[in-house]
Amino acid sequence: MTEQVARHRTAMTRAALSRPVALAISDGVLNSSLSVFDYGCGRGDDLRNLTALGFQTDGWDPSHRPEAALRPADIVNIGYVVNVIDDRAERRETLQRAWNLAKQVLVVSARLVWEARDLEGRPYADGLVTRTGTFQKFYEQAELAAWIEESLGVKPVAAAPGIFYVFRDAARAHEFLATRAYTYRPRMRADPHAVYETHKQTLAPLLDFLSMHARSPRSGELEESAEVQIRDQFSSIASATNLIRQVTDDDYWDDVRLQRRQEMLVYIAMSRFGRRPRFSELAKTLAADIKTHLGKYSDACLQADRLLLATGDPAIVLVSARSSSVGKQTPSALYVHRSALGHLPPVLRVYEACGRVLAGTVEHANMVKLSVKEPQVSYLTYPDFDRDPHPTLRSAVTVNLRRLSVDWRDYSRSENPPLLHRKEEFVGPDHPKRSLYERLTRAEVNAGLYAHPERIGTLIGWQSTMHAAGVSVRGHRLVLRQALSGTDAK
């Protein structure tokens, strides 16, 4: 390349952790017991913030820390570096150098094509040069994943749009992938029992394990200190487990076993994207869960593959959506709150998981739209869903499974964004506020607000409908407007 681009101008100054680093902490990939190296650290904001949080950190940057040594670390972050390099060979070599420093995980992030929509610049190489003279390469999500795999010879795991984890240990990668299956657990009620109440705190780690894995822990699966305390009080893990079973309902444990079985099927289906591990390559706890709840691994893989195959059949997806006990039904899709994903039929749980395999976790998204017209999963963000009786749509990330595309739409500046009604339809039967949502819906139906559904799907139409009816919503109560403020609408 003959043109000079100002790479040093791309370094940003930030007060908080960068998105990739914050996500790695949230996902449990990065913790204070692990060393961190920031490859292309810019002005060092992540280094300062991580150090303040007690992390062992170091970093290098060609413009701002050129004299620093390139040191191996457990976790290496190369955050929004590859997208500012205009030479393709150098871009690949930079990624490979960062990978060579990573003992456990490389965190890779780059800018995606939707970020170029409002950016002014001119085409250059395989990207564009901005008005400030910086180069930017914008990737499709699938393109970025393929480029990482081609450059490193390791399949990355999508953490979020534009962010990937590359694991040195395949078993660790699959252990992480298993945590991506959404977990749901029914509420547990414990009968009064003097011994249980006395030792409730001691039993908490065991109860957590039983509730998560739906089986008794094997040697070494509990923290050593917790296991010692339990044995001191109850002589054995089995005795403590028996006490927990005595004070809880059998139905609860039946539900937990069913949920864990489905979670393992979702994980095994997700593992089909890439090289599915042999049973001997799985982490011990994950392998034990699969064997306990699904039996022979080869049989479990066949079951998971059938579910995965079913997600590609429009008729099966449609029937599964229409038979779902949760979610709002529309002619083209099923809408489900994130908290209710565990209530979906297995086929739809795998369908949704396919979207996350490609896009990763969409931060702040709390609603999932499962299309029944085309293979497409959308992750919608409705801020303050719990508090706002009619939350408006802020953003949407849409994953098209046929085209392998990930797209983003911003509604935050829209004067007339879509909004939600009948919130109880989106959540599960045990949602703590479901009855509150139902009462509001009944009041709104009685007031005639839903008589013309084609008018109320967006903010302006809804406001006009309420104004015409002489009512407003306060909290989750429908009230008459100013003239009769404080009087509940009948």
Short mmCIF file of C-alpha atoms in Angstrom, two decimals:
data_model
loop_
_atom_site.label_atom_id
_atom_site.label_comp_id
_atom_site.label_asym_id
_atom_site.label_seq_id
_atom_site.Cartn_x
_atom_site.Cartn_y
_atom_site.Cartn_z
CA MET A 1 0.00 0.00 0.00
CA THR A 2 1.35 3.42 -0.94
CA GLU A 3 -1.02 5.69 0.96
CA GLN A 4 -0.22 6.61 4.56
CA VAL A 5 -3.03 6.12 7.06
CA ALA A 6 -3.03 7.58 10.56
CA ARG A 7 -3.39 4.45 12.72
CA HIS A 8 -2.39 6.30 15.90
CA ARG A 9 -5.51 8.45 15.64
CA THR A 10 -7.77 5.45 16.13
CA ALA A 11 -6.80 5.04 19.80
CA MET A 12 -9.75 6.11 21.94
CA THR A 13 -9.80 7.49 25.47
CA ARG A 14 -12.36 5.88 27.77
CA ALA A 15 -13.15 5.97 31.48
CA ALA A 16 -14.72 2.50 31.66
CA LEU A 17 -13.52 -0.89 30.49
CA SER A 18 -13.74 -1.51 26.77
CA ARG A 19 -16.64 -3.65 25.59
CA PRO A 20 -14.56 -6.79 24.81
CA VAL A 21 -12.77 -6.73 28.18
CA ALA A 22 -15.97 -6.06 30.13
CA LEU A 23 -17.68 -8.90 28.29
CA ALA A 24 -14.82 -11.31 28.98
CA ILE A 25 -15.16 -10.56 32.70
CA SER A 26 -18.95 -10.94 32.57
CA ASP A 27 -18.62 -14.28 30.74
CA GLY A 28 -16.14 -15.61 33.30
CA VAL A 29 -13.39 -15.90 30.69
CA LEU A 30 -11.33 -13.28 32.51
CA ASN A 31 -10.89 -13.04 36.28
CA SER A 32 -8.34 -11.53 38.63
CA SER A 33 -6.46 -14.82 39.04
CA LEU A 34 -5.41 -14.68 35.37
CA SER A 35 -2.76 -12.50 33.76
CA VAL A 36 -3.85 -10.16 30.97
CA PHE A 37 -1.93 -8.69 28.05
CA ASP A 38 -3.53 -5.95 25.95
CA TYR A 39 -2.07 -6.17 22.43
CA GLY A 40 -2.56 -2.75 20.86
CA CYS A 41 -3.54 -1.12 24.14
CA GLY A 42 -3.78 2.43 22.79
CA ARG A 43 -3.47 4.95 25.59
CA GLY A 44 -3.75 2.21 28.21
CA ASP A 45 -7.24 2.84 29.58
CA ASP A 46 -8.04 -0.87 29.93
CA LEU A 47 -4.68 -1.43 31.64
CA ARG A 48 -5.40 1.27 34.22
CA ASN A 49 -8.95 0.12 34.86
CA LEU A 50 -7.99 -3.55 35.15
CA THR A 51 -5.07 -2.75 37.46
CA ALA A 52 -7.43 -0.76 39.69
CA LEU A 53 -9.64 -3.86 39.87
CA GLY A 54 -6.73 -6.03 41.02
CA PHE A 55 -5.78 -7.67 37.71
CA GLN A 56 -2.20 -8.48 36.72
CA THR A 57 -1.88 -6.55 33.46
CA ASP A 58 0.59 -5.52 30.80
CA GLY A 59 0.27 -4.17 27.28
CA TRP A 60 1.93 -2.94 24.13
CA ASP A 61 1.00 -0.42 21.47
CA PRO A 62 3.04 0.62 18.41
CA SER A 63 2.22 4.30 18.89
CA HIS A 64 1.68 4.80 22.62
CA ARG A 65 3.74 2.02 24.29
CA PRO A 66 6.27 0.94 21.63
CA GLU A 67 9.03 0.18 24.15
CA ALA A 68 6.93 -2.27 26.18
CA ALA A 69 7.84 -5.95 25.92
CA LEU A 70 5.51 -8.46 24.27
CA ARG A 71 4.79 -10.83 27.16
CA PRO A 72 2.80 -14.08 27.17
CA ALA A 73 -0.31 -13.98 29.36
CA ASP A 74 -3.26 -16.20 30.23
CA ILE A 75 -5.65 -13.88 28.40
CA VAL A 76 -4.61 -11.67 25.49
CA ASN A 77 -6.94 -8.96 24.23
CA ILE A 78 -6.55 -7.58 20.72
CA GLY A 79 -9.35 -5.05 20.78
CA TYR A 80 -10.34 -3.24 17.59
CA VAL A 81 -6.79 -3.52 16.24
CA VAL A 82 -7.11 -5.67 13.13
CA ASN A 83 -9.75 -3.38 11.63
CA VAL A 84 -7.33 -0.40 11.49
CA ILE A 85 -4.59 -2.25 9.57
CA ASP A 86 -4.87 -1.64 5.83
CA ASP A 87 -2.33 -4.27 4.71
CA ARG A 88 -3.95 -7.73 4.66
CA ALA A 89 -0.73 -9.66 5.26
CA GLU A 90 0.21 -7.44 8.19
CA ARG A 91 -3.31 -7.78 9.59
CA ARG A 92 -3.01 -11.56 9.62
CA GLU A 93 0.51 -11.48 11.09
CA THR A 94 -0.66 -9.14 13.85
CA LEU A 95 -3.44 -11.54 14.82
CA GLN A 96 -1.01 -14.46 14.80
CA ARG A 97 1.49 -12.61 17.02
CA ALA A 98 -1.23 -11.89 19.54
CA TRP A 99 -2.33 -15.55 19.44
CA ASN A 100 1.23 -16.71 20.09
CA LEU A 101 1.17 -14.74 23.37
CA ALA A 102 -2.12 -16.23 24.60
CA LYS A 103 -1.73 -19.13 27.03
CA GLN A 104 -5.47 -19.73 27.43
CA VAL A 105 -7.72 -17.36 25.47
CA LEU A 106 -7.36 -14.68 22.80
CA VAL A 107 -10.14 -12.06 22.76
CA VAL A 108 -10.53 -10.64 19.25
CA SER A 109 -12.78 -7.74 18.33
CA ALA A 110 -13.36 -5.72 15.18
CA ARG A 111 -15.92 -3.31 13.79
CA LEU A 112 -18.89 -4.65 11.86
CA VAL A 113 -20.41 -3.43 8.60
CA TRP A 114 -23.38 -1.71 10.20
CA GLU A 115 -21.00 0.70 11.95
CA ALA A 116 -20.05 2.14 8.55
CA ARG A 117 -23.56 3.36 7.73
CA ASP A 118 -23.10 6.92 8.97
CA LEU A 119 -19.35 7.10 8.45
CA GLU A 120 -17.98 9.38 5.75
CA GLY A 121 -14.90 8.19 3.89
CA ARG A 122 -13.55 6.90 0.62
CA PRO A 123 -12.81 3.32 -0.43
CA TYR A 124 -9.25 2.13 0.11
CA ALA A 125 -7.85 -1.42 0.00
CA ASP A 126 -10.62 -3.64 1.48
CA GLY A 127 -11.99 -0.88 3.71
CA LEU A 128 -12.18 2.88 3.69
CA VAL A 129 -10.19 5.91 4.82
CA THR A 130 -12.19 8.22 7.08
CA ARG A 131 -12.21 12.02 7.04
CA THR A 132 -9.62 11.99 9.85
CA GLY A 133 -7.24 9.91 7.75
CA THR A 134 -7.72 6.62 9.61
CA PHE A 135 -8.32 3.28 7.89
CA GLN A 136 -11.23 1.05 8.89
CA LYS A 137 -12.04 -2.45 7.70
CA PHE A 138 -15.65 -3.39 8.47
CA TYR A 139 -16.49 -7.09 8.74
CA GLU A 140 -19.56 -9.21 8.46
CA GLN A 141 -19.85 -11.35 11.60
CA ALA A 142 -19.41 -14.61 9.68
CA GLU A 143 -16.56 -13.09 7.65
CA LEU A 144 -14.70 -12.15 10.83
CA ALA A 145 -15.16 -15.65 12.28
CA ALA A 146 -13.93 -17.29 9.08
CA TRP A 147 -10.90 -14.99 8.87
CA ILE A 148 -9.89 -15.73 12.47
CA GLU A 149 -10.20 -19.49 11.89
CA GLU A 150 -8.27 -19.31 8.63
CA SER A 151 -5.50 -17.22 10.20
CA LEU A 152 -5.09 -19.25 13.40
CA GLY A 153 -6.33 -22.71 12.51
CA VAL A 154 -8.72 -22.65 15.49
CA LYS A 155 -12.48 -22.13 15.32
CA PRO A 156 -13.42 -19.08 17.42
CA VAL A 157 -16.48 -18.86 19.67
CA ALA A 158 -18.75 -15.86 19.10
CA ALA A 159 -19.00 -13.88 22.33
CA ALA A 160 -21.06 -11.00 20.92
CA PRO A 161 -21.43 -9.20 17.61
CA GLY A 162 -17.90 -8.24 16.60
CA ILE A 163 -16.24 -10.11 19.51
CA PHE A 164 -14.81 -13.64 19.50
CA TYR A 165 -12.96 -15.89 21.96
CA VAL A 166 -10.23 -18.20 20.66
CA PHE A 167 -9.49 -20.94 23.21
CA ARG A 168 -6.13 -22.68 23.40
CA ASP A 169 -7.76 -25.75 24.98
CA ALA A 170 -10.64 -27.30 23.02
CA ALA A 171 -12.16 -28.78 26.19
CA ARG A 172 -12.30 -25.32 27.75
CA ALA A 173 -13.96 -23.98 24.62
CA HIS A 174 -16.70 -26.59 24.81
CA GLU A 175 -17.11 -26.07 28.54
CA PHE A 176 -17.71 -22.39 27.80
CA LEU A 177 -20.07 -23.23 24.94
CA ALA A 178 -22.15 -25.35 27.33
CA THR A 179 -22.71 -22.30 29.53
CA ARG A 180 -24.31 -20.54 26.55
CA ALA A 181 -27.38 -22.74 26.74
CA TYR A 182 -29.94 -20.66 28.63
CA THR A 183 -30.73 -22.13 32.02
CA TYR A 184 -34.10 -22.05 33.71
CA ARG A 185 -34.86 -23.41 37.15
CA PRO A 186 -38.29 -23.52 38.80
CA ARG A 187 -38.72 -21.96 42.19
CA MET A 188 -37.67 -24.21 45.04
CA ARG A 189 -39.59 -24.37 48.29
CA ALA A 190 -38.04 -25.97 51.37
CA ASP A 191 -40.19 -27.42 54.15
CA PRO A 192 -39.42 -26.25 57.70
CA HIS A 193 -36.70 -28.44 59.17
CA ALA A 194 -34.56 -27.55 62.18
CA VAL A 195 -31.35 -29.24 60.99
CA TYR A 196 -31.65 -27.78 57.50
CA GLU A 197 -32.25 -24.25 58.78
CA THR A 198 -29.30 -24.54 61.16
CA HIS A 199 -26.90 -25.58 58.40
CA LYS A 200 -28.49 -23.74 55.48
CA GLN A 201 -25.40 -21.68 54.74
CA THR A 202 -23.13 -24.73 54.83
CA LEU A 203 -25.46 -26.60 52.47
CA ALA A 204 -25.79 -23.71 49.99
CA PRO A 205 -22.90 -24.78 47.67
CA LEU A 206 -24.27 -28.32 47.51
CA LEU A 207 -27.80 -27.08 46.84
CA ASP A 208 -26.51 -24.82 44.07
CA PHE A 209 -24.66 -27.73 42.46
CA LEU A 210 -27.67 -30.04 42.68
CA SER A 211 -29.93 -27.37 41.17
CA MET A 212 -27.55 -26.62 38.33
CA HIS A 213 -26.44 -30.14 37.40
CA ALA A 214 -29.43 -32.20 38.59
CA ARG A 215 -27.13 -34.84 40.06
CA SER A 216 -24.90 -35.36 43.09
CA PRO A 217 -21.38 -33.95 42.85
CA ARG A 218 -18.46 -36.24 42.26
CA SER A 219 -15.20 -35.98 44.13
CA GLY A 220 -13.56 -32.61 43.49
CA GLU A 221 -16.58 -30.95 41.88
CA LEU A 222 -17.33 -28.83 44.95
CA GLU A 223 -14.89 -26.28 46.29
CA GLU A 224 -12.59 -28.05 48.74
CA SER A 225 -13.49 -25.77 51.65
CA ALA A 226 -17.22 -26.27 51.05
CA GLU A 227 -16.83 -30.04 50.84
CA VAL A 228 -14.83 -30.13 54.08
CA GLN A 229 -17.49 -28.11 55.92
CA ILE A 230 -20.29 -30.35 54.67
CA ARG A 231 -18.43 -33.52 55.67
CA ASP A 232 -17.71 -32.06 59.11
CA GLN A 233 -21.41 -31.45 59.71
CA PHE A 234 -22.99 -34.42 57.92
CA SER A 235 -20.19 -37.01 57.66
CA SER A 236 -20.75 -37.38 53.89
CA ILE A 237 -22.02 -35.56 50.82
CA ALA A 238 -24.65 -38.27 50.41
CA SER A 239 -26.10 -37.58 53.88
CA ALA A 240 -26.28 -33.86 53.16
CA THR A 241 -27.92 -34.56 49.81
CA ASN A 242 -30.52 -36.77 51.48
CA LEU A 243 -31.42 -33.96 53.87
CA ILE A 244 -31.90 -31.53 50.99
CA ARG A 245 -34.12 -34.05 49.21
CA GLN A 246 -36.18 -34.51 52.40
CA VAL A 247 -37.08 -30.82 52.65
CA THR A 248 -37.79 -30.23 48.94
CA ASP A 249 -40.45 -31.53 46.57
CA ASP A 250 -39.77 -34.42 44.22
CA ASP A 251 -41.54 -32.45 41.47
CA TYR A 252 -38.90 -29.73 41.72
CA TRP A 253 -36.09 -32.21 41.07
CA ASP A 254 -38.03 -33.81 38.21
CA ASP A 255 -38.26 -30.36 36.58
CA VAL A 256 -34.57 -29.68 37.19
CA ARG A 257 -33.57 -33.00 35.59
CA LEU A 258 -35.74 -32.24 32.56
CA GLN A 259 -34.23 -28.77 32.19
CA ARG A 260 -30.65 -30.03 32.50
CA ARG A 261 -31.31 -32.74 29.95
CA GLN A 262 -32.60 -30.18 27.46
CA GLU A 263 -29.66 -27.85 28.17
CA MET A 264 -27.24 -30.64 27.36
CA LEU A 265 -29.07 -31.40 24.12
CA VAL A 266 -28.89 -27.72 23.15
CA TYR A 267 -25.16 -27.68 23.91
CA ILE A 268 -24.49 -30.83 21.87
CA ALA A 269 -26.47 -29.39 18.97
CA MET A 270 -24.44 -26.16 19.19
CA SER A 271 -21.21 -28.16 19.22
CA ARG A 272 -22.09 -29.39 15.72
CA PHE A 273 -20.96 -26.01 14.40
CA GLY A 274 -17.29 -26.88 14.09
CA ARG A 275 -15.57 -30.06 15.23
CA ARG A 276 -17.72 -31.80 17.80
CA PRO A 277 -15.44 -33.10 20.58
CA ARG A 278 -15.03 -36.74 21.45
CA PHE A 279 -16.46 -37.69 24.82
CA SER A 280 -12.94 -38.06 26.23
CA GLU A 281 -12.19 -34.45 25.25
CA LEU A 282 -15.03 -32.99 27.32
CA ALA A 283 -14.43 -31.37 30.69
CA LYS A 284 -15.20 -33.86 33.47
CA THR A 285 -18.24 -32.06 34.88
CA LEU A 286 -19.77 -31.56 31.44
CA ALA A 287 -19.13 -35.20 30.53
CA ALA A 288 -20.74 -36.36 33.78
CA ASP A 289 -23.83 -34.24 33.12
CA ILE A 290 -24.22 -35.68 29.62
CA LYS A 291 -23.75 -39.27 30.78
CA THR A 292 -26.17 -38.83 33.70
CA HIS A 293 -29.00 -37.22 31.74
CA LEU A 294 -28.54 -38.52 28.20
CA GLY A 295 -26.74 -41.83 28.58
CA LYS A 296 -24.42 -42.88 25.79
CA TYR A 297 -22.71 -39.92 24.13
CA SER A 298 -23.21 -41.23 20.59
CA ASP A 299 -26.96 -41.58 21.23
CA ALA A 300 -27.07 -38.08 22.70
CA CYS A 301 -25.36 -36.71 19.59
CA LEU A 302 -27.98 -38.38 17.39
CA GLN A 303 -30.80 -36.83 19.43
CA ALA A 304 -29.19 -33.40 19.24
CA ASP A 305 -28.60 -33.72 15.50
CA ARG A 306 -32.27 -34.57 14.97
CA LEU A 307 -33.22 -31.39 16.81
CA LEU A 308 -30.74 -29.40 14.77
CA LEU A 309 -32.09 -30.88 11.55
CA ALA A 310 -35.63 -30.05 12.65
CA THR A 311 -34.78 -26.35 12.98
CA GLY A 312 -34.22 -26.30 9.22
CA ASP A 313 -37.73 -27.61 8.54
CA PRO A 314 -40.17 -24.66 8.32
CA ALA A 315 -43.16 -26.88 9.08
CA ILE A 316 -41.62 -28.21 12.30
CA VAL A 317 -40.58 -24.72 13.39
CA LEU A 318 -44.10 -23.43 12.73
CA VAL A 319 -45.79 -26.27 14.63
CA SER A 320 -43.36 -25.89 17.54
CA ALA A 321 -43.99 -22.16 17.70
CA ARG A 322 -47.75 -22.52 17.57
CA SER A 323 -47.69 -25.17 20.31
CA SER A 324 -45.40 -23.16 22.61
CA SER A 325 -46.81 -22.52 26.07
CA VAL A 326 -45.01 -19.16 26.26
CA GLY A 327 -44.50 -16.25 23.91
CA LYS A 328 -46.63 -13.86 21.90
CA GLN A 329 -47.87 -15.37 18.66
CA THR A 330 -47.98 -13.29 15.47
CA PRO A 331 -48.53 -14.51 11.90
CA SER A 332 -44.80 -14.30 11.19
CA ALA A 333 -43.05 -14.99 14.50
CA LEU A 334 -43.03 -16.00 18.13
CA TYR A 335 -41.79 -13.35 20.57
CA VAL A 336 -40.38 -14.54 23.90
CA HIS A 337 -38.83 -12.71 26.82
CA ARG A 338 -35.31 -13.88 27.57
CA SER A 339 -36.36 -15.15 31.01
CA ALA A 340 -38.86 -17.54 29.39
CA LEU A 341 -36.55 -19.22 26.87
CA GLY A 342 -36.27 -22.25 29.15
CA HIS A 343 -40.01 -22.86 28.65
CA LEU A 344 -39.71 -23.21 24.88
CA PRO A 345 -40.04 -26.58 23.12
CA PRO A 346 -36.62 -28.20 22.49
CA VAL A 347 -36.66 -27.47 18.74
CA LEU A 348 -37.12 -23.75 19.38
CA ARG A 349 -34.42 -23.72 22.04
CA VAL A 350 -31.98 -25.12 19.48
CA TYR A 351 -33.31 -22.70 16.84
CA GLU A 352 -32.54 -19.75 19.12
CA ALA A 353 -29.15 -21.22 20.03
CA CYS A 354 -28.22 -21.29 16.34
CA GLY A 355 -28.60 -17.53 16.32
CA ARG A 356 -26.24 -17.17 19.27
CA VAL A 357 -23.66 -19.49 17.73
CA LEU A 358 -23.35 -16.99 14.90
CA ALA A 359 -23.87 -13.68 16.72
CA GLY A 360 -22.84 -14.43 20.28
CA THR A 361 -24.72 -12.82 23.15
CA VAL A 362 -26.41 -9.54 22.26
CA GLU A 363 -25.83 -7.31 25.26
CA HIS A 364 -28.95 -5.74 26.81
CA ALA A 365 -31.31 -7.68 24.52
CA ASN A 366 -34.23 -9.00 26.56
CA MET A 367 -36.62 -10.20 23.87
CA VAL A 368 -36.16 -12.87 21.21
CA LYS A 369 -38.12 -12.99 17.97
CA LEU A 370 -38.22 -16.43 16.34
CA SER A 371 -39.38 -16.10 12.75
CA VAL A 372 -41.66 -18.80 11.36
CA LYS A 373 -41.44 -17.42 7.81
CA GLU A 374 -37.68 -17.65 7.28
CA PRO A 375 -34.69 -19.00 9.26
CA GLN A 376 -34.12 -15.85 11.26
CA VAL A 377 -33.66 -14.99 14.94
CA SER A 378 -33.80 -11.41 16.21
CA TYR A 379 -32.58 -10.10 19.55
CA LEU A 380 -34.56 -7.06 20.65
CA THR A 381 -33.76 -4.53 23.35
CA TYR A 382 -36.66 -3.05 25.31
CA PRO A 383 -35.17 -1.00 28.19
CA ASP A 384 -36.98 -1.09 31.53
CA PHE A 385 -39.21 -3.99 30.52
CA ASP A 386 -40.10 -4.69 34.15
CA ARG A 387 -40.90 -1.09 35.10
CA ASP A 388 -42.30 0.38 31.88
CA PRO A 389 -45.86 -0.85 31.18
CA HIS A 390 -45.34 -0.32 27.44
CA PRO A 391 -41.60 -0.34 26.69
CA THR A 392 -40.42 0.88 23.29
CA LEU A 393 -37.89 -0.85 21.08
CA ARG A 394 -34.39 0.62 21.28
CA SER A 395 -32.43 -1.71 18.98
CA ALA A 396 -32.64 -5.01 17.12
CA VAL A 397 -29.94 -7.47 16.05
CA THR A 398 -31.19 -9.85 13.38
CA VAL A 399 -29.42 -13.11 12.56
CA ASN A 400 -30.32 -14.67 9.23
CA LEU A 401 -29.31 -18.32 9.40
CA ARG A 402 -29.58 -18.90 5.67
CA ARG A 403 -27.37 -15.97 4.65
CA LEU A 404 -25.21 -16.21 7.81
CA SER A 405 -25.65 -12.46 8.26
CA VAL A 406 -25.95 -10.35 11.40
CA ASP A 407 -27.61 -6.94 11.08
CA TRP A 408 -28.33 -4.17 13.58
CA ARG A 409 -31.06 -1.53 13.60
CA ASP A 410 -31.18 1.48 15.91
CA TYR A 411 -34.60 2.77 17.00
CA SER A 412 -33.37 4.99 19.84
CA ARG A 413 -33.77 8.18 17.80
CA SER A 414 -37.09 7.23 16.26
CA GLU A 415 -40.06 9.44 17.12
CA ASN A 416 -42.42 6.55 16.59
CA PRO A 417 -40.75 3.28 17.69
CA PRO A 418 -42.59 -0.03 18.09
CA LEU A 419 -43.86 -0.74 21.60
CA LEU A 420 -45.20 -3.69 23.56
CA HIS A 421 -48.66 -4.52 24.88
CA ARG A 422 -49.84 -7.57 26.84
CA LYS A 423 -46.46 -8.10 28.49
CA GLU A 424 -47.71 -11.20 30.29
CA GLU A 425 -47.73 -13.06 26.97
CA PHE A 426 -43.95 -12.74 26.61
CA VAL A 427 -42.96 -14.12 30.03
CA GLY A 428 -43.17 -17.51 31.70
CA PRO A 429 -46.00 -18.64 34.01
CA ASP A 430 -43.83 -18.18 37.10
CA HIS A 431 -42.65 -14.64 36.29
CA PRO A 432 -43.03 -12.62 39.52
CA LYS A 433 -44.88 -9.74 37.81
CA ARG A 434 -47.07 -11.71 35.45
CA SER A 435 -50.27 -11.07 37.43
CA LEU A 436 -49.49 -7.33 37.49
CA TYR A 437 -49.15 -7.31 33.71
CA GLU A 438 -52.37 -9.30 33.32
CA ARG A 439 -54.36 -6.80 35.42
CA LEU A 440 -53.20 -3.91 33.25
CA THR A 441 -54.11 -5.78 30.07
CA ARG A 442 -57.63 -6.51 31.37
CA ALA A 443 -58.12 -2.84 32.21
CA GLU A 444 -56.90 -1.76 28.78
CA VAL A 445 -59.16 -4.28 27.01
CA ASN A 446 -62.15 -3.10 29.05
CA ALA A 447 -61.34 0.49 28.11
CA GLY A 448 -61.46 -0.44 24.42
CA LEU A 449 -57.82 0.37 23.77
CA TYR A 450 -57.23 -2.79 21.74
CA ALA A 451 -60.23 -2.37 19.44
CA HIS A 452 -57.98 -1.38 16.54
CA PRO A 453 -54.70 -3.31 16.95
CA GLU A 454 -53.34 -1.96 13.65
CA ARG A 455 -53.18 1.53 15.22
CA ILE A 456 -51.42 0.82 18.49
CA GLY A 457 -48.25 -1.02 17.48
CA THR A 458 -46.13 2.13 17.57
CA LEU A 459 -45.74 4.91 20.12
CA ILE A 460 -47.66 7.69 18.37
CA GLY A 461 -50.61 5.47 17.53
CA TRP A 462 -50.77 4.20 21.10
CA GLN A 463 -50.61 7.69 22.57
CA SER A 464 -53.37 8.86 20.23
CA THR A 465 -55.56 5.91 21.18
CA MET A 466 -55.14 6.59 24.90
CA HIS A 467 -55.81 10.30 24.38
CA ALA A 468 -59.01 9.58 22.47
CA ALA A 469 -60.15 7.26 25.28
CA GLY A 470 -59.34 9.85 27.95
CA VAL A 471 -56.99 7.57 29.87
CA SER A 472 -53.30 7.24 30.68
CA VAL A 473 -51.06 4.65 32.28
CA ARG A 474 -49.31 5.24 35.58
CA GLY A 475 -47.04 2.47 36.68
CA HIS A 476 -49.09 -0.56 35.73
CA ARG A 477 -52.46 1.10 36.40
CA LEU A 478 -54.85 2.57 33.87
CA VAL A 479 -56.25 5.88 35.11
CA LEU A 480 -58.54 8.58 33.80
CA ARG A 481 -56.70 11.67 32.61
CA GLN A 482 -56.09 14.92 34.50
CA ALA A 483 -59.71 15.83 35.18
CA LEU A 484 -60.19 12.67 37.23
CA SER A 485 -56.58 12.04 38.25
CA GLY A 486 -56.19 9.35 40.85
CA THR A 487 -59.40 7.56 39.83
CA ASP A 488 -58.84 4.13 38.34
CA ALA A 489 -60.36 3.70 34.91
CA LYS A 490 -63.10 1.11 34.92
#
